[in-house]
Amino acid sequence: MNNITDIIIRVFSGAGASSIIFFSTIIFSLPLGLLITFARMSKLKVLSGFAGFLISVLRGTPLMLQLFMWYYGPFYLFRVSLGLNWRLPAIIIGFSINYAAYFAEIFRSGIEGIPVGQYEAASVLGYTNSQTFIKIIFPQMVKRVIPPVTNEIITLIKDTSLAFAITYTEMFTVAKQIAAAKATIIPLLVAGIFYYIFNYIVAFVMGRIEKSFNYYK
Amino acid sequence: MSLFEIKNCKKNFDGVPVIKDISFKVDEGEVVAIIGSSGSGKTTLLRICTFLEYMNDGEMTYLDKKVVISENGKAKYIGQKNLSIDALKKNKELIKIKNYFGLVFQNFNLFPHWTVLKNVINAPISVEKRNKDEVIEKAMMYLKKMGIENKVNSYPCELSGGQQQRVAIARALCMEPKIIYFDEPTSALDPELTREVLKVIKELANEKRTMVIVTHEMSFARDVADRVIFVDNGVIVEEGNAKEVISNPKMERTKKFLQKYEE
Ligand SMILES: Nc1ncnc2c1ncn2[C@@H]1O[C@H](COP(=O)(O)OP(=O)(O)O)[C@@H](O)[C@H]1O
Ligand SMILES: [Mg+2]
């Protein structure tokens, strides 16, 4: 019994590291995703083409590989050794940029789904392009993207375990270490339960946010 | 005095001429109805008048402001080098002229995330920087006139089509435009809702508001408009006093068109 409590506490201590990855990724990838959306939707062919290429590479290669690139890249490219302190920044950069690419595509389809009449009504009323975006398009986009963004966020929770690939000690890594040391599967089950609870909370919160937008269709 | 004038307007889409050579004027206090079969270029014409679309050649004047002049067979917009929708959107000079007119769309185009009141007051406050309390007072007055003062806190999705269109008219009115364009304001509505919308437009006509109305409601056009313009295939075929043209058209094409509306 004591043994299990001990396992739970130790696995849970790894959850802090997972949460850091999770929340940092959310905070950085959402605005970054919006910037990539702007680039992707730009009338400048060079910019939109570059953004399109970036998105396809980020979505078309494994996240684990991207994490390796961010972590080991500086050493192999520039022969700079950033040491273990570089591990967390590399993870956050890797996750944020990868998720930004997914969010960018979600935002773009959210914006493109807004009827052209909204822009035209705004134009005739004299709103500038930026006012139109901020006051009329963006708020409607937010409502439209909540369900697909929720899906991505739930995937992100599970993806945080990929950080073990560059031996960053988050929840999954801890669970694996204990499991190996004590020859038991229980730590992994405990970790699974934590991931599930975390997901449940996130799904609940996102559901609430989605509902709060139900005041209009 | 004429508030608006368009001269020798030409517009083509991908080389296909849609408006071939159209000129007309709108005087202060006048109600002009534009009629014509579907595809004849009526919407395109209103979109040109409201800067949603550009013309390829011609001239356009609002009051004493020349907005478009013709230069070497090409339209030249003030404050703008290129002819493109994008350039129109970015043109700061045109934003000032936009407060001369309002446009009521066929499918209302209200902002769904805002209440009725916010739909009506936001542009006067945040675009024209007018005093908030005064704008709200004005908005309430117009909403009342439209018969929807009890819906101010509703969202557009909670209203019938007829109510939404009346909000859209209030939204246009609250900008205090000199001229209001309507593009088939009732063709998305069933007959009963059509009646309530036509009724409020008629009241506006009685107040001598300047309006240009594209419509398929011939009896409405005859009763409400001072002048009617029949457009066919990108040109004006016949124009004149609304009662005379609709009851007694001179041109063969007008007669043929109007026959379709006789019960
Ligand atoms: N953006 C556009 N691109 C290409 N063709 C267009 C566009 N807008 C309108 N047209 C064409 O121009 C013609 C006139 O259309 P429109 O002005 O909508 O007519 P109406 O309002 O009288 O029914 C139609 O043949 C239509 O297909
Ligand atoms: Mg039309």
Coordinates of C-alpha atoms in Angstrom, one line a residue, chain B:
Chain B
M1 CA -28.7 69.2 -56.4
S2 CA -27.6 65.7 -57.3
L3 CA -26.1 63.7 -54.6
F4 CA -24.6 61.0 -56.8
E5 CA -23.7 60.7 -60.4
I6 CA -22.2 57.8 -62.3
K7 CA -21.2 58.3 -66.0
N8 CA -20.4 55.9 -68.7
C9 CA -19.7 53.1 -66.2
K10 CA -18.2 50.0 -67.7
K11 CA -17.4 46.8 -65.9
N12 CA -16.2 43.4 -67.0
F13 CA -15.4 40.2 -65.2
D14 CA -12.5 38.3 -66.8
G15 CA -13.0 40.2 -70.1
V16 CA -16.8 39.6 -70.1
P17 CA -18.6 42.9 -70.1
V18 CA -21.3 42.9 -67.4
I19 CA -22.0 46.7 -67.3
K20 CA -21.6 48.1 -70.8
D21 CA -22.3 51.8 -70.5
I22 CA -24.5 53.0 -67.6
S23 CA -25.0 56.6 -66.5
F24 CA -27.5 58.0 -64.0
K25 CA -27.9 60.6 -61.4
V26 CA -29.6 60.6 -58.0
D27 CA -31.0 63.9 -56.7
E28 CA -31.6 64.7 -53.1
G29 CA -34.9 63.4 -51.8
E30 CA -35.4 61.1 -54.8
V31 CA -36.3 57.4 -54.7
V32 CA -34.9 55.5 -57.6
A33 CA -35.9 51.9 -58.3
I34 CA -33.6 49.8 -60.5
I35 CA -35.4 46.8 -62.1
G36 CA -34.2 44.2 -64.5
S37 CA -34.0 40.4 -64.9
S38 CA -31.5 38.4 -62.9
G39 CA -28.0 38.6 -64.2
S40 CA -28.5 42.0 -65.8
G41 CA -25.9 43.6 -63.6
K42 CA -27.9 45.4 -60.9
T43 CA -26.0 44.0 -58.0
T44 CA -22.7 44.7 -59.7
L45 CA -23.8 48.3 -60.3
L46 CA -24.7 48.8 -56.6
R47 CA -21.4 47.2 -55.6
I48 CA -19.6 49.7 -57.8
C49 CA -21.5 52.6 -56.2
T50 CA -20.5 51.3 -52.7
F51 CA -16.9 50.6 -53.5
L52 CA -17.2 46.9 -53.0
E53 CA -16.3 46.5 -56.7
Y54 CA -14.3 48.7 -59.0
M55 CA -15.4 49.9 -62.4
N56 CA -13.0 49.5 -65.4
D57 CA -14.0 52.8 -66.9
G58 CA -16.3 55.7 -66.2
E59 CA -16.8 58.5 -63.7
M60 CA -18.4 58.7 -60.3
T61 CA -19.2 61.7 -58.2
Y62 CA -20.6 62.0 -54.7
L63 CA -21.9 65.6 -54.0
D64 CA -19.0 67.6 -55.2
K65 CA -16.4 65.0 -54.7
K66 CA -15.1 63.3 -57.9
V67 CA -14.4 59.8 -56.7
V68 CA -13.6 58.3 -60.1
I69 CA -12.5 60.0 -63.3
S70 CA -11.9 58.4 -66.6
E71 CA -8.3 58.6 -67.8
N72 CA -7.2 57.2 -71.2
G73 CA -10.2 54.9 -71.2
K74 CA -9.5 53.6 -67.7
A75 CA -11.2 54.4 -64.4
K76 CA -8.9 56.3 -62.0
Y77 CA -10.0 56.3 -58.3
I78 CA -8.9 59.1 -56.1
G79 CA -5.9 58.2 -53.9
Q80 CA -5.3 55.0 -55.6
K81 CA -3.0 53.7 -58.4
N82 CA -4.2 50.2 -59.1
L83 CA -7.6 49.0 -60.2
S84 CA -8.3 46.1 -57.8
I85 CA -10.6 45.2 -55.0
D86 CA -7.6 45.1 -52.7
A87 CA -6.6 48.6 -53.6
L88 CA -10.2 49.7 -53.0
K89 CA -10.1 48.1 -49.5
K90 CA -6.9 49.9 -48.6
N91 CA -7.9 53.3 -50.0
K92 CA -8.2 55.7 -47.1
E93 CA -9.7 58.5 -49.3
L94 CA -12.7 56.3 -50.0
I95 CA -13.4 55.6 -46.3
K96 CA -14.3 59.3 -45.9
I97 CA -16.8 59.1 -48.8
K98 CA -18.3 55.9 -47.4
N99 CA -20.2 58.0 -44.8
Y100 CA -22.2 59.5 -47.7
F101 CA -24.0 56.2 -48.3
G102 CA -25.4 53.0 -46.7
L103 CA -26.1 49.7 -48.2
V104 CA -28.8 47.2 -47.3
F105 CA -28.0 43.7 -48.5
Q106 CA -30.3 41.0 -49.8
N107 CA -29.2 38.6 -47.0
F108 CA -28.9 41.3 -44.2
N109 CA -25.3 40.6 -43.3
L110 CA -25.7 41.5 -39.6
F111 CA -22.9 40.7 -37.3
P112 CA -24.0 37.6 -35.6
H113 CA -21.9 37.9 -32.4
W114 CA -23.3 41.3 -31.5
T115 CA -26.7 42.2 -30.1
V116 CA -29.1 44.2 -32.2
L117 CA -28.2 47.4 -30.5
K118 CA -24.5 46.8 -30.9
N119 CA -25.0 46.1 -34.6
V120 CA -26.6 49.5 -34.9
I121 CA -24.3 51.6 -32.7
N122 CA -20.9 50.2 -33.2
A123 CA -19.9 51.7 -36.5
P124 CA -21.1 55.3 -35.6
I125 CA -19.1 55.0 -32.4
S126 CA -16.0 53.3 -33.4
V127 CA -15.7 54.4 -37.1
E128 CA -17.2 57.9 -36.9
K129 CA -16.2 58.5 -33.3
R130 CA -19.5 60.0 -32.5
N131 CA -20.7 60.4 -28.9
K132 CA -21.9 57.1 -27.5
D133 CA -24.9 58.4 -25.6
E134 CA -26.2 60.3 -28.6
V135 CA -25.6 57.4 -30.9
I136 CA -27.6 55.1 -28.5
E137 CA -30.4 57.6 -28.4
K138 CA -30.4 57.8 -32.2
A139 CA -30.2 54.0 -32.5
M140 CA -33.2 53.5 -30.2
M141 CA -35.2 56.1 -32.3
Y142 CA -34.5 54.2 -35.5
L143 CA -35.1 50.8 -34.0
K144 CA -38.4 52.1 -32.8
K145 CA -39.2 53.4 -36.2
M146 CA -38.4 49.9 -37.5
G147 CA -40.7 48.4 -34.9
I148 CA -38.0 46.3 -33.2
E149 CA -37.3 48.4 -30.1
N150 CA -38.2 45.4 -27.9
K151 CA -35.4 43.3 -29.6
V152 CA -32.4 45.5 -28.8
N153 CA -30.7 42.9 -26.6
S154 CA -31.4 40.0 -28.9
Y155 CA -28.9 38.4 -31.2
P156 CA -29.6 38.3 -34.9
C157 CA -30.1 34.5 -34.9
E158 CA -33.1 35.1 -32.6
L159 CA -34.9 37.3 -35.1
S160 CA -37.0 36.5 -38.1
G161 CA -35.6 37.5 -41.5
G162 CA -37.9 40.5 -41.7
Q163 CA -36.7 41.6 -38.3
Q164 CA -33.1 41.1 -39.3
Q165 CA -33.6 43.2 -42.4
R166 CA -35.2 46.0 -40.4
V167 CA -32.2 45.9 -38.0
A168 CA -30.0 46.2 -41.1
I169 CA -32.0 49.2 -42.2
A170 CA -31.6 50.8 -38.8
R171 CA -27.9 50.1 -38.9
A172 CA -27.7 51.9 -42.2
L173 CA -29.8 54.8 -41.0
C174 CA -27.8 55.3 -37.8
M175 CA -24.8 56.2 -39.9
E176 CA -26.8 59.2 -41.1
P177 CA -26.0 58.5 -44.8
K178 CA -27.1 60.9 -47.5
I179 CA -28.2 58.1 -49.7
I180 CA -29.2 54.5 -49.0
Y181 CA -28.8 51.7 -51.5
F182 CA -31.0 48.5 -51.2
D183 CA -30.1 45.4 -53.1
E184 CA -33.3 43.3 -53.3
P185 CA -34.0 43.8 -49.7
T186 CA -36.9 41.4 -49.6
S187 CA -36.0 38.6 -52.0
A188 CA -34.8 36.4 -49.1
L189 CA -38.1 36.9 -47.3
D190 CA -41.5 35.2 -47.5
P191 CA -44.5 37.4 -48.6
E192 CA -45.6 38.3 -45.1
L193 CA -42.1 39.4 -44.0
T194 CA -41.7 41.2 -47.3
R195 CA -44.7 43.3 -46.6
E196 CA -43.3 44.5 -43.2
V197 CA -40.0 45.4 -44.7
L198 CA -41.5 47.2 -47.7
K199 CA -43.7 49.1 -45.3
V200 CA -40.8 50.6 -43.4
I201 CA -39.0 51.5 -46.7
K202 CA -42.1 53.2 -47.8
E203 CA -42.1 55.3 -44.6
L204 CA -38.5 56.3 -45.3
A205 CA -39.6 57.4 -48.8
N206 CA -42.4 59.5 -47.3
E207 CA -39.7 61.3 -45.2
K208 CA -38.0 62.2 -48.5
R209 CA -34.9 60.1 -47.8
T210 CA -32.7 59.6 -50.9
M211 CA -32.7 55.9 -51.8
V212 CA -31.8 53.7 -54.7
I213 CA -33.6 50.4 -54.5
V214 CA -33.0 47.3 -56.6
T215 CA -36.2 45.3 -56.5
H216 CA -38.4 42.8 -58.1
E217 CA -41.5 44.1 -56.4
M218 CA -43.0 46.0 -59.3
S219 CA -46.1 47.4 -57.5
F220 CA -43.8 48.6 -54.7
A221 CA -41.5 50.3 -57.2
R222 CA -44.4 52.0 -58.9
D223 CA -45.9 53.3 -55.7
V224 CA -42.8 54.3 -53.9
A225 CA -40.2 55.3 -56.4
D226 CA -40.1 58.6 -58.2
R227 CA -38.0 57.3 -61.0
V228 CA -37.4 53.8 -62.3
I229 CA -34.4 52.5 -64.3
F230 CA -34.8 49.3 -66.3
V231 CA -31.4 47.6 -66.8
D232 CA -31.0 44.8 -69.3
N233 CA -27.8 43.1 -70.3
G234 CA -25.6 45.8 -68.8
V235 CA -27.3 48.9 -70.3
I236 CA -30.2 51.1 -69.3
V237 CA -33.0 50.3 -71.7
E238 CA -35.6 52.7 -70.4
E239 CA -35.9 55.1 -67.5
G240 CA -38.4 57.7 -66.4
N241 CA -41.2 58.4 -64.0
A242 CA -41.9 55.2 -62.1
K243 CA -45.7 55.1 -62.7
E244 CA -45.4 55.8 -66.4
V245 CA -42.6 53.3 -67.1
I246 CA -44.1 50.5 -65.1
S247 CA -47.7 51.1 -66.2
N248 CA -47.0 52.1 -69.7
P249 CA -43.5 51.1 -70.9
K250 CA -42.4 52.3 -74.3
M251 CA -39.6 49.9 -75.2
E252 CA -40.3 46.4 -76.4
R253 CA -37.7 44.9 -73.9
T254 CA -39.3 46.7 -71.0
K255 CA -42.8 45.5 -72.0
K256 CA -41.5 41.9 -72.2
F257 CA -39.8 42.1 -68.8
L258 CA -42.8 43.6 -67.1
Q259 CA -45.2 41.1 -68.6
K260 CA -43.6 38.4 -66.4
Y261 CA -44.8 40.3 -63.3
E262 CA -48.4 40.6 -64.3
E263 CA -50.7 38.3 -62.5

